[in-house]
Amino acid sequence: MKVYIYSSGSVEAQKLLFGYSTEGNVLELFDGHFDTNIGAKVESKSYQRIAESIGCSADNIMFLTDLTREAKAAEEAGVKVAVVVRPGNAELTEEEKSHYKLITSFSELALPDSA
């Protein structure tokens, strides 16, 4: 499994954040980084560009976000989505709660077996 970061923060800022985390340098855990140079996170084309960039079909990508506007755009691009529920986030509507897979921890993700 490969892990990429797509953030509204610049790639450089992402590398600083993950290079100096409370757990130390964790950059080796990521296979790449994307920022809004690839496109806005609320536009489905951005997720299509990411899929093309990493050479992966959209339906083999899982996108985690705490914003349903981003989830909707990713879903429109054919990407699988899970909405991360965290303290301080905007309240989800009942429709959003029933539509999206909701997680509060990475341990709730069902990951494919590695071959």
Coordinates of N, CA, C and O in Angstrom, one line a residue, residues 54-94:
I54 N 0.0 9.3 -10.2 CA 0.6 8.1 -9.5 C 0.4 6.8 -10.2 O 0.8 5.8 -9.8
G55 N -0.2 6.9 -11.4 CA -0.4 5.7 -12.2 C -1.4 4.7 -11.6 O -1.1 3.5 -11.6
C56 N -2.4 5.2 -11.0 CA -3.4 4.3 -10.3 C -4.8 4.7 -10.7 O -5.1 5.9 -10.9
S57 N -5.6 3.7 -10.9 CA -7.0 4.0 -11.2 C -7.7 4.6 -10.0 O -7.4 4.2 -8.8
A58 N -8.6 5.5 -10.2 CA -9.3 6.3 -9.1 C -9.9 5.3 -8.2 O -9.9 5.6 -6.9
D59 N -10.5 4.2 -8.6 CA -11.2 3.3 -7.7 C -10.3 2.5 -6.8 O -10.8 1.8 -6.0
N60 N -9.0 2.6 -7.0 CA -8.1 2.0 -6.1 C -7.4 3.0 -5.1 O -6.4 2.7 -4.5
I61 N -8.0 4.1 -5.0 CA -7.5 5.2 -4.1 C -8.6 5.4 -3.0 O -9.8 5.5 -3.3
M62 N -8.1 5.5 -1.8 CA -8.9 5.9 -0.6 C -8.5 7.3 -0.2 O -7.3 7.4 0.2
F63 N -9.4 8.2 -0.2 CA -9.1 9.6 0.3 C -9.8 9.8 1.6 O -11.0 9.6 1.8
L64 N -9.0 10.3 2.6 CA -9.5 10.6 3.9 C -9.6 12.1 4.0 O -8.6 12.8 3.7
T65 N -10.7 12.6 4.5 CA -10.9 14.1 4.7 C -11.8 14.3 5.8 O -12.6 13.4 6.2
D66 N -11.8 15.5 6.4 CA -12.8 15.9 7.4 C -13.8 16.9 6.8 O -14.6 17.4 7.5
L67 N -13.7 17.1 5.5 CA -14.6 18.1 4.9 C -15.4 17.4 3.8 O -14.8 16.9 2.8
T68 N -16.7 17.5 3.9 CA -17.5 16.7 3.0 C -17.5 17.3 1.6 O -17.8 16.6 0.6
R69 N -17.2 18.6 1.5 CA -17.1 19.2 0.1 C -15.9 18.5 -0.6 O -16.0 18.3 -1.8
E70 N -14.8 18.2 0.1 CA -13.7 17.5 -0.6 C -14.1 16.1 -0.8 O -13.8 15.5 -1.9
A71 N -14.8 15.5 0.1 CA -15.3 14.1 -0.1 C -16.1 14.0 -1.3 O -16.0 13.0 -2.1
K72 N -17.0 14.9 -1.5 CA -17.9 14.9 -2.7 C -17.1 15.0 -4.0 O -17.4 14.2 -4.9
A73 N -16.1 15.9 -4.0 CA -15.3 16.0 -5.2 C -14.5 14.7 -5.5 O -14.5 14.3 -6.7
A74 N -13.9 14.2 -4.5 CA -13.2 12.9 -4.7 C -14.1 11.8 -5.2 O -13.8 11.0 -6.1
E75 N -15.3 11.7 -4.6 CA -16.2 10.7 -4.9 C -16.7 10.8 -6.4 O -16.8 9.9 -7.1
E76 N -16.9 12.1 -6.8 CA -17.2 12.4 -8.2 C -16.2 11.9 -9.2 O -16.4 11.6 -10.4
A77 N -14.9 11.9 -8.7 CA -13.8 11.4 -9.6 C -13.6 9.9 -9.5 O -12.7 9.4 -10.2
G78 N -14.5 9.2 -8.8 CA -14.4 7.8 -8.7 C -13.5 7.2 -7.6 O -13.2 6.1 -7.5
V79 N -13.1 8.1 -6.7 CA -12.2 7.8 -5.6 C -13.0 7.3 -4.4 O -14.1 7.9 -4.1
K80 N -12.6 6.3 -3.7 CA -13.2 5.9 -2.4 C -13.0 6.9 -1.4 O -11.9 7.5 -1.3
V81 N -13.9 7.1 -0.5 CA -13.8 8.2 0.5 C -14.2 7.7 1.9 O -15.1 6.9 2.0
A82 N -13.5 8.2 2.9 CA -13.9 8.1 4.3 C -13.8 9.5 4.9 O -12.8 10.2 4.7
V83 N -14.8 9.9 5.6 CA -14.8 11.2 6.3 C -14.3 10.9 7.8 O -14.8 10.1 8.5
V84 N -13.3 11.7 8.1 CA -12.7 11.6 9.4 C -13.4 12.5 10.4 O -13.4 13.7 10.2
V85 N -14.0 11.9 11.4 CA -14.7 12.7 12.4 C -13.8 13.0 13.6 O -13.3 12.1 14.2
R86 N -13.6 14.3 13.8 CA -12.6 14.8 14.9 C -13.3 15.8 15.7 O -14.1 16.6 15.2
P87 N -12.9 16.0 17.0 CA -13.4 17.0 17.8 C -13.1 18.4 17.1 O -12.0 18.6 16.6
G88 N -14.1 19.3 17.2 CA -13.9 20.6 16.6 C -14.3 20.7 15.1 O -14.4 21.8 14.6
N89 N -14.6 19.6 14.5 CA -15.0 19.7 13.1 C -16.5 20.2 13.0 O -17.2 20.1 14.0
A90 N -16.8 20.6 11.8 CA -18.2 21.0 11.6 C -19.1 19.8 11.8 O -18.7 18.7 11.4
E91 N -20.3 20.0 12.3 CA -21.3 18.9 12.5 C -21.7 18.4 11.1 O -22.0 19.2 10.2
L92 N -21.8 17.1 11.0 CA -22.3 16.5 9.8 C -23.8 16.4 9.8 O -24.4 16.2 10.8
T93 N -24.4 16.6 8.6 CA -25.9 16.4 8.5 C -26.2 14.9 8.6 O -25.3 14.1 8.4
E94 N -27.4 14.6 8.8 CA -27.8 13.2 8.8 C -27.6 12.6 7.5 O -27.2 11.4 7.4

